[in-house]
Tab-separated table of C-alpha atoms in Angstrom:
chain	number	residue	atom	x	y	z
Q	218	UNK	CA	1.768	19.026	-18.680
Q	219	UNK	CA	0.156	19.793	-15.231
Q	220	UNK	CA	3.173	21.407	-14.138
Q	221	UNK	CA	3.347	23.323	-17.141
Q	222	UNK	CA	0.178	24.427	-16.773
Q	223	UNK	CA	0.005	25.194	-13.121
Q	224	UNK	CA	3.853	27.682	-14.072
Q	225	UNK	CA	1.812	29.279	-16.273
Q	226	UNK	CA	-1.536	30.178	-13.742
Q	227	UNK	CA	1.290	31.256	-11.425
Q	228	UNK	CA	3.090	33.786	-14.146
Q	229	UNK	CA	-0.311	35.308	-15.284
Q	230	UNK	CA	-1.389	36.384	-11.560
Q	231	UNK	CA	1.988	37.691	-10.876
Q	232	UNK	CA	1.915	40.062	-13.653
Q	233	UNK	CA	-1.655	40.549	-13.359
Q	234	UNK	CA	-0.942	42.085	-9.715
Q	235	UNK	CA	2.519	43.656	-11.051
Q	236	UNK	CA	0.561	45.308	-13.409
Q	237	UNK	CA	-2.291	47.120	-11.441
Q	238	UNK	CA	0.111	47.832	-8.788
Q	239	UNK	CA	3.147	49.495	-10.705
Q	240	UNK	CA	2.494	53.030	-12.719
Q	241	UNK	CA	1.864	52.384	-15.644
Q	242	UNK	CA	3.767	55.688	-16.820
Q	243	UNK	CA	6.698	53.953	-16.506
Q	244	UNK	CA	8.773	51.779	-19.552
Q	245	UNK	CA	8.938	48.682	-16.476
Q	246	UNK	CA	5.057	48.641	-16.215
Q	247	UNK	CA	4.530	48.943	-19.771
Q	248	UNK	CA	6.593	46.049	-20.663
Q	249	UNK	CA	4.826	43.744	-18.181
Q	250	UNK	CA	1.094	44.726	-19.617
Q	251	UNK	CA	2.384	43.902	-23.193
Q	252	UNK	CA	3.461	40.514	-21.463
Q	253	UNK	CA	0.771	40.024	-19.759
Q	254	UNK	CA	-1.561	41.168	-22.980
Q	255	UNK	CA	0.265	38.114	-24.565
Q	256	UNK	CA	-0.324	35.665	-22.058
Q	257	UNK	CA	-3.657	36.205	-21.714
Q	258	UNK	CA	-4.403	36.290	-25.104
Q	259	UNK	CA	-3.144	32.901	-25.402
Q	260	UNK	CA	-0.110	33.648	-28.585
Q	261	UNK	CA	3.079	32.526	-25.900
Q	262	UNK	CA	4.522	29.449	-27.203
Q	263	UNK	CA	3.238	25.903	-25.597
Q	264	UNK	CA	5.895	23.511	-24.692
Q	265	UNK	CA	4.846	19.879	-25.834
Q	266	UNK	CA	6.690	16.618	-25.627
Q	267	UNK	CA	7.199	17.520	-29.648
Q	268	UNK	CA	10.882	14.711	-28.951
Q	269	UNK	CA	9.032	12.000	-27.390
Q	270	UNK	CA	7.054	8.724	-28.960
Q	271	UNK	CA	4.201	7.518	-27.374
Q	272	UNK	CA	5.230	5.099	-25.438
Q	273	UNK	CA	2.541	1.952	-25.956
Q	274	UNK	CA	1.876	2.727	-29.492
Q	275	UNK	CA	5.643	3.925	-30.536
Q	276	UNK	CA	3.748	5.321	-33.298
Q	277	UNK	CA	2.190	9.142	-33.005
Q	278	UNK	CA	4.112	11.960	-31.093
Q	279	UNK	CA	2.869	12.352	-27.138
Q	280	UNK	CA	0.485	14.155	-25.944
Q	281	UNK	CA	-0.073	13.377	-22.233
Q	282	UNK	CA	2.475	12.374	-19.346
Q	283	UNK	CA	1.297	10.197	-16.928
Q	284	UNK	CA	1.160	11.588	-13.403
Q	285	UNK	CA	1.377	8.291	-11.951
Q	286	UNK	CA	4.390	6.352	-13.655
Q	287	UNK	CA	5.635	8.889	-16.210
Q	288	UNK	CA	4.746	7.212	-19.250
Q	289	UNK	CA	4.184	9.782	-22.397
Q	290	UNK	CA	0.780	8.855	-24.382
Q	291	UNK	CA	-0.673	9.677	-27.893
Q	292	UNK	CA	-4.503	9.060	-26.929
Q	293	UNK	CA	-7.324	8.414	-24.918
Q	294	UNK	CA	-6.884	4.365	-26.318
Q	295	UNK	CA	-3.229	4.253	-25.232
Q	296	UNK	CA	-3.936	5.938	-21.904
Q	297	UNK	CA	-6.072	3.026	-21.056
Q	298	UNK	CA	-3.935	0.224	-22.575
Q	299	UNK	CA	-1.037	1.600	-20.592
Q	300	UNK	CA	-2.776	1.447	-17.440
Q	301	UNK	CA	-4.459	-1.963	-18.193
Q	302	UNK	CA	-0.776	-2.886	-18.740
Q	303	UNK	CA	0.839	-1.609	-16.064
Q	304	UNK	CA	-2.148	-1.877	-13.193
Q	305	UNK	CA	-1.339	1.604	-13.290
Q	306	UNK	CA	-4.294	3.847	-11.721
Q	307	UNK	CA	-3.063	7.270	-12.824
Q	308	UNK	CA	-2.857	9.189	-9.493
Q	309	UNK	CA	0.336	10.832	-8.550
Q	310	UNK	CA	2.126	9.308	-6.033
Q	311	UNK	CA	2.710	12.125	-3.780
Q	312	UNK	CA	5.240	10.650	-1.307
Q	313	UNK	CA	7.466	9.466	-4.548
Q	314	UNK	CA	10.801	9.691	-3.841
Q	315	UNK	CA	12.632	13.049	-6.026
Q	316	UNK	CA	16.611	13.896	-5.901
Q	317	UNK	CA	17.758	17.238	-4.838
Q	318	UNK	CA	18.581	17.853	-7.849
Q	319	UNK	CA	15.362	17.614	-9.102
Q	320	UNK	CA	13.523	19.104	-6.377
Q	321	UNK	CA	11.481	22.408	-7.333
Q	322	UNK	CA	9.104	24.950	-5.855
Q	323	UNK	CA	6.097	22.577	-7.299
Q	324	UNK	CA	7.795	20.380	-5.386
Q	325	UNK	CA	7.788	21.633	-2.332
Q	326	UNK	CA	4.443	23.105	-2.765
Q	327	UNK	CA	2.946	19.600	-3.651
Q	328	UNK	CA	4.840	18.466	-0.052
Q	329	UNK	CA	3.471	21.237	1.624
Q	330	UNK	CA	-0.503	20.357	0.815
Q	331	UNK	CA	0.129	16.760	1.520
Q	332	UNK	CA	0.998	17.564	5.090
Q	333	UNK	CA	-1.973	19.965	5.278
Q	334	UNK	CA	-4.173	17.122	4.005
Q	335	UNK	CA	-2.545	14.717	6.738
Q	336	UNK	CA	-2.860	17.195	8.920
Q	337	UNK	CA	-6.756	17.760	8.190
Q	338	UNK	CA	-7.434	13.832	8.226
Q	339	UNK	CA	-5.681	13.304	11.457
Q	340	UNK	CA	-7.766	16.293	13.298
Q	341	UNK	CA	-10.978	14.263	11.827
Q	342	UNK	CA	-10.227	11.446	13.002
Q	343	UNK	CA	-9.291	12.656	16.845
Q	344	UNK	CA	-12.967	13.954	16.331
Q	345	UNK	CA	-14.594	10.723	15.379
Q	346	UNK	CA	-17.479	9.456	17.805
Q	347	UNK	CA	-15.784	5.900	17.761
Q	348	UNK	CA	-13.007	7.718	19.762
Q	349	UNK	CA	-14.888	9.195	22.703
Q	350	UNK	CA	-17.202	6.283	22.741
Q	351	UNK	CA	-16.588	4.198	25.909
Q	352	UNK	CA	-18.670	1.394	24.543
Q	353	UNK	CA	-16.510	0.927	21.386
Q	354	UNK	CA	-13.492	1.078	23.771
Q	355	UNK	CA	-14.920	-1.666	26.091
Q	356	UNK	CA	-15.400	-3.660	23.415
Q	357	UNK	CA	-11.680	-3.464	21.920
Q	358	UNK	CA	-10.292	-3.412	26.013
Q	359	UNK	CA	-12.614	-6.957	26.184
Q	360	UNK	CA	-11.555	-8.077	22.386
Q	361	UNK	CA	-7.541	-8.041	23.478
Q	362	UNK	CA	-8.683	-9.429	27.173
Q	363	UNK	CA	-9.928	-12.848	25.555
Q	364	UNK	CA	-6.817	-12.808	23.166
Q	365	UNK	CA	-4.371	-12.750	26.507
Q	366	UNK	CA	-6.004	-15.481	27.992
Q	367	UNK	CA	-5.466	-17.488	24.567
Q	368	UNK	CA	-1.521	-16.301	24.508
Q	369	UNK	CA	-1.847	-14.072	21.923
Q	370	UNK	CA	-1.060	-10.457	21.652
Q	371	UNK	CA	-3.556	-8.541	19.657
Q	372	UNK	CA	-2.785	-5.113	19.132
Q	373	UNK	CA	-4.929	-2.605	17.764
Q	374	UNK	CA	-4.504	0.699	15.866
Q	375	UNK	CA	-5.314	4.138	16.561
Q	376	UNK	CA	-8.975	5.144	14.621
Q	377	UNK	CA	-8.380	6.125	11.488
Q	378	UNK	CA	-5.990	3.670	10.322
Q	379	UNK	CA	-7.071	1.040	7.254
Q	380	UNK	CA	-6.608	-1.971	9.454
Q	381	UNK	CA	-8.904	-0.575	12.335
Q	382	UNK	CA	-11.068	-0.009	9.892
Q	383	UNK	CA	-10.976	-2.725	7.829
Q	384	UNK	CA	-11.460	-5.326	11.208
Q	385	UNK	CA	-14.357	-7.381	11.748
Q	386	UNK	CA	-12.603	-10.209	14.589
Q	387	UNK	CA	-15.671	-10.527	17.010
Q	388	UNK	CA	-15.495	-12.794	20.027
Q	389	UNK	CA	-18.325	-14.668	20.856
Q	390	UNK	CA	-18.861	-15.004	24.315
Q	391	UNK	CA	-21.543	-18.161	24.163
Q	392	UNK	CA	-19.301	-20.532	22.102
Q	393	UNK	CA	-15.990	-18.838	23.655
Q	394	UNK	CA	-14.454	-18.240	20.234
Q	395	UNK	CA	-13.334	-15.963	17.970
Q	396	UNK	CA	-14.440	-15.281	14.519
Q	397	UNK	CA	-11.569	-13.842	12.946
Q	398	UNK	CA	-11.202	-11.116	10.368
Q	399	UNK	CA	-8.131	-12.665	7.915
Q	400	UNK	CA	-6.145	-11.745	5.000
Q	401	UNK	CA	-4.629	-14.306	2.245
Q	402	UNK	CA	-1.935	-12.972	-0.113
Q	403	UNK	CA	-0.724	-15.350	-3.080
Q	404	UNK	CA	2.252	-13.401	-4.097
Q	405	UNK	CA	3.071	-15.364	-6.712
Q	406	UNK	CA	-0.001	-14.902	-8.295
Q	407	UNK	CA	-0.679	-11.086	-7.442
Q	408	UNK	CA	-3.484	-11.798	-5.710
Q	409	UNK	CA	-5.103	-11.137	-2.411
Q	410	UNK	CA	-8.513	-12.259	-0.615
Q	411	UNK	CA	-9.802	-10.890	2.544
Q	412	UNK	CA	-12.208	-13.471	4.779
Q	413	UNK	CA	-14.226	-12.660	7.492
Q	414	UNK	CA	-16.185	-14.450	10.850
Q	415	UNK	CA	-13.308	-17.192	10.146
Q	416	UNK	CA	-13.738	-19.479	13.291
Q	417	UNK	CA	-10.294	-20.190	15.224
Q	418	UNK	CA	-10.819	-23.761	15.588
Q	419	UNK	CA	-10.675	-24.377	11.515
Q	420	UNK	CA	-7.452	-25.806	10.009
Q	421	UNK	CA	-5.266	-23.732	8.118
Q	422	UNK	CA	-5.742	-26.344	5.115
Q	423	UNK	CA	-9.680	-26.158	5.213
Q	424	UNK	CA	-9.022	-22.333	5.030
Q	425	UNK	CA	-7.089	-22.380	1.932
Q	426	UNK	CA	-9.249	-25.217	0.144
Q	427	UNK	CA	-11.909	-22.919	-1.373
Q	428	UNK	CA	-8.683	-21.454	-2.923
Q	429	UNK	CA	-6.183	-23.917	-3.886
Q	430	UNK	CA	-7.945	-26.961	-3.642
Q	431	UNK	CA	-8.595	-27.694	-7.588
Q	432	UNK	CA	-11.486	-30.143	-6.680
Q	433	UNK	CA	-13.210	-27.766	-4.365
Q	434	UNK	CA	-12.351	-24.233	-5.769
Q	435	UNK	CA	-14.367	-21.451	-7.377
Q	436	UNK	CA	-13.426	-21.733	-11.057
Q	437	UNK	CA	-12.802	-17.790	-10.938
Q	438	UNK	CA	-10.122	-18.494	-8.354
Q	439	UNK	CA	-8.675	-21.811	-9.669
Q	440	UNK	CA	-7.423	-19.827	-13.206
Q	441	UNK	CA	-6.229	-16.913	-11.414
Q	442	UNK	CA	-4.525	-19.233	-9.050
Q	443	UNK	CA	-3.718	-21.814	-11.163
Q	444	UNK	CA	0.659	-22.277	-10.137
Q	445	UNK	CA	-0.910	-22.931	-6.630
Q	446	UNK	CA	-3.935	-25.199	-7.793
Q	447	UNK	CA	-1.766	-27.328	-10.381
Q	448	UNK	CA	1.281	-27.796	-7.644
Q	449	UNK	CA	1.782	-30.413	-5.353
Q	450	UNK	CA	0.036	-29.465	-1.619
Q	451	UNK	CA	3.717	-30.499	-0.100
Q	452	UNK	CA	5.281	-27.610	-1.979
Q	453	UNK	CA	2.189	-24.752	-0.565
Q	454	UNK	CA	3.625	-23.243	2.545
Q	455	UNK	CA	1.919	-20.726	5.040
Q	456	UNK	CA	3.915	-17.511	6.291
Q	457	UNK	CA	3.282	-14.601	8.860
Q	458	UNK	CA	4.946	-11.852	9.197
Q	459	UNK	CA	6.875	-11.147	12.541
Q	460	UNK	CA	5.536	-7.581	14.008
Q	461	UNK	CA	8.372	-5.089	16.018
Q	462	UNK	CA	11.073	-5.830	13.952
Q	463	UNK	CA	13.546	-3.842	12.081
Q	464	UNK	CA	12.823	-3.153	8.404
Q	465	UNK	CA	16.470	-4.460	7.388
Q	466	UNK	CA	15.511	-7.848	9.513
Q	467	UNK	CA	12.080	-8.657	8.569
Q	468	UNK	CA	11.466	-12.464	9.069
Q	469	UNK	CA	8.356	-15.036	8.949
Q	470	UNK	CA	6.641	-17.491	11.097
Q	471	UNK	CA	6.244	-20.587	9.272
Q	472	UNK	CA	2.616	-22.189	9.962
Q	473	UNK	CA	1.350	-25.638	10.436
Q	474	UNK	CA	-1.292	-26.236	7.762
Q	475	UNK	CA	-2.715	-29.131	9.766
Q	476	UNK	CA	-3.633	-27.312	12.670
Q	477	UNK	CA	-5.973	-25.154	13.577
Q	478	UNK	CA	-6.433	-21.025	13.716
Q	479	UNK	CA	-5.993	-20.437	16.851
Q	480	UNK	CA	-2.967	-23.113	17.574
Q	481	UNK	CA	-1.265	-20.956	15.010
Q	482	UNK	CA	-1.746	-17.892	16.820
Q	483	UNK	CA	-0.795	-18.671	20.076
Q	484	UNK	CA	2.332	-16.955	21.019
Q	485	UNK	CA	2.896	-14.563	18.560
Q	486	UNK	CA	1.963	-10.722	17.948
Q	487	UNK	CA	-1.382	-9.837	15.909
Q	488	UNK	CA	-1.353	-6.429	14.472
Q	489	UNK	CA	-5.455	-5.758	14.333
Q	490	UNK	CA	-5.881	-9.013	12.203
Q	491	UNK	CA	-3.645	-11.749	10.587
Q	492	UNK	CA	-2.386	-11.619	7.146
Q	493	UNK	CA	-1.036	-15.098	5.621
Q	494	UNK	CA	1.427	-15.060	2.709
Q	495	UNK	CA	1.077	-18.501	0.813
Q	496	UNK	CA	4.237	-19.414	-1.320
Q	497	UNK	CA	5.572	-22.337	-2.885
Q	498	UNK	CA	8.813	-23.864	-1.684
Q	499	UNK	CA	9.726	-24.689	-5.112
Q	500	UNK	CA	9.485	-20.521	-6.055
Q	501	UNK	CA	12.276	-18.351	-5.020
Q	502	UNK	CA	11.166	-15.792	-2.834
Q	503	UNK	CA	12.658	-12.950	-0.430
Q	504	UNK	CA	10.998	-14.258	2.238
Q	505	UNK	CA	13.441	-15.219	5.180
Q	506	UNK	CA	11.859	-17.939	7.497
Q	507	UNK	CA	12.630	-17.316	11.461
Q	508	UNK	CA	15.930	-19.404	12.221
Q	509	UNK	CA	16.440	-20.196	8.868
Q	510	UNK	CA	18.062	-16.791	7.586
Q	511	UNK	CA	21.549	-16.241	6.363
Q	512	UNK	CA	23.316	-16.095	9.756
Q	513	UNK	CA	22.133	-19.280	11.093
Q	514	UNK	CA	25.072	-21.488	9.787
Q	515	UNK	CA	27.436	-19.071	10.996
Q	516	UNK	CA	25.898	-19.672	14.389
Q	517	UNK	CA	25.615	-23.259	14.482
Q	518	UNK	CA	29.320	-23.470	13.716
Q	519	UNK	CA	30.300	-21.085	16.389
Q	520	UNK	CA	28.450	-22.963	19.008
Q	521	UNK	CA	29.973	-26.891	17.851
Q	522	UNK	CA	33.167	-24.902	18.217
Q	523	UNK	CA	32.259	-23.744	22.002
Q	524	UNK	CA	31.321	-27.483	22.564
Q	525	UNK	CA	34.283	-29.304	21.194
């Protein structure tokens, strides 16, 4: 309907300028201001979606398309049951993929203002004071310093990003430890939970008790948790995501629940801050564990074969 709409704003202002332009002696120019008369007066034909059902209902005839996932809707009512459904939020998704064959002018406009709007956001943020501030970059040059000396290589984003944002991981100098900023994501339960001033000498386990522990909790939590809470603490299992690989070869770190933060760390790359992924072995999942993916039978075999 937007697009519709937005056709139709483009038609009227191109024979609005056609119009005042041409002579309007002429048959041409007199065609185009009984057009334009037309348009303006509101009496061209409006296209709705007259062949389609509304798609949560399946009862009245649709009236709205939305931008987001393309569903057609009757109502106000079904607009927000659709979206309650769906977790849908109603924004277009500008980078969506679209065919060639379904690529337009709108199209390419829409492209077009998305890389001005990048554009704009990335100017703004060269010109943020956080940039040009030598104190903030002591502090980040000191924050990655301490991380070295614990064998782990914290990497941190350009201003602007979410994650350089979103960080909180302070070191503190008097106690010599680091209060981490840290992401848990339950995927089997769609759920995510972001901590903060985590020390790195707690357990992994006394992390995720205030979660999955069904003794200790919140009762919030524990329902919208529940296939972790009710399952056996054997079957919970503790994943991180391996940085600077190839997105057709993404694999996992599998962590020790028994030890602590920082033990866990040690060795490995840390994008800003860490972000767990808790599964359950018993769930099937596409998550490939490091040396236990597809080709490590194949390997095993090849090298008893070198032996023998």
């Amino acid at each position: 309907a937007a697009s519709v709409l937005l056709g139709s704003m483009e038609i009227k202002e191109s024979l609005f300028l056609l119009c005042s332009v041409w002579n309007h002696r002429t048959t041409a120019s007199a065609k185009l201001e009984k057009t334009f008369k037309i348009m303006k007066s509101n009496h061209y034909p409006k296209i709705l979606f007259t062949s389609f059902r509304c798609e949560t209902c399946s009862q009245e005839e649709a009236k709205y398309r939305c931008p987001r996932c393309m569903k057609y809707s009757c109502s106000l009512l079904c607009v927000k049951k659709h979206k309650l459904a769906l977790s849908c939020n109603g924004v277009r998704d500008k980078t969506a993929f679209v065919s060639v064959n379904d690529f337009t002018d709108l199209n390419l406009l829409s492209d077009y203002r998305f890389l001005e709007d990048v554009g704009r956001a990335a100017d703004a943020a060269a010109r943020h004071l956080t940039v040009h501030n030598p104190t903030a970059k002591k502090l980040l040059y000191g924050l990655r310093n301490k991380a070295r000396k614990c064998d782990i290589d914290l990497r941190t984003l350009p201003v602007g990003f979410t994650k350089r944002r979103e960080n909180s991981t302070t070191f503190n100098c008097t106690e010599k430890k680091f209060y981490w900023h840290l992401k848990l994501i339950f995927p089997h339960s769609h759920a995510e939970y972001t901590l903060k001033g985590v020390p790195d000498d707690k357990t992994l386990a006394d992390i995720l008790k205030p979660y999955i522990d069904p003794v200790e909790s919140d009762p919030v939590v524990c329902q919208r948790l529940k296939i972790y809470t009710v399952s056996p603490q054997s079957d919970v299992q503790i994943l991180m995501k391996i940085e600077n690989r190839k997105q057709n070869s993404v694999r996992y770190y599998e962590l020790d629940a028994r030890r602590s933060l920082l033990d866990n760390l040690k060795g490995k790359v840390i994008i800003e801050y860490p972000t767990f992924f808790v599964v359950l072995k018993t769930l099937k999942n596409n998550m490939v564990i490091l040396g236990q993916g597809k080709y490590l039978f194949p390997v095993l075999l090849y090298l008893d074969i070198l032996v023998k």
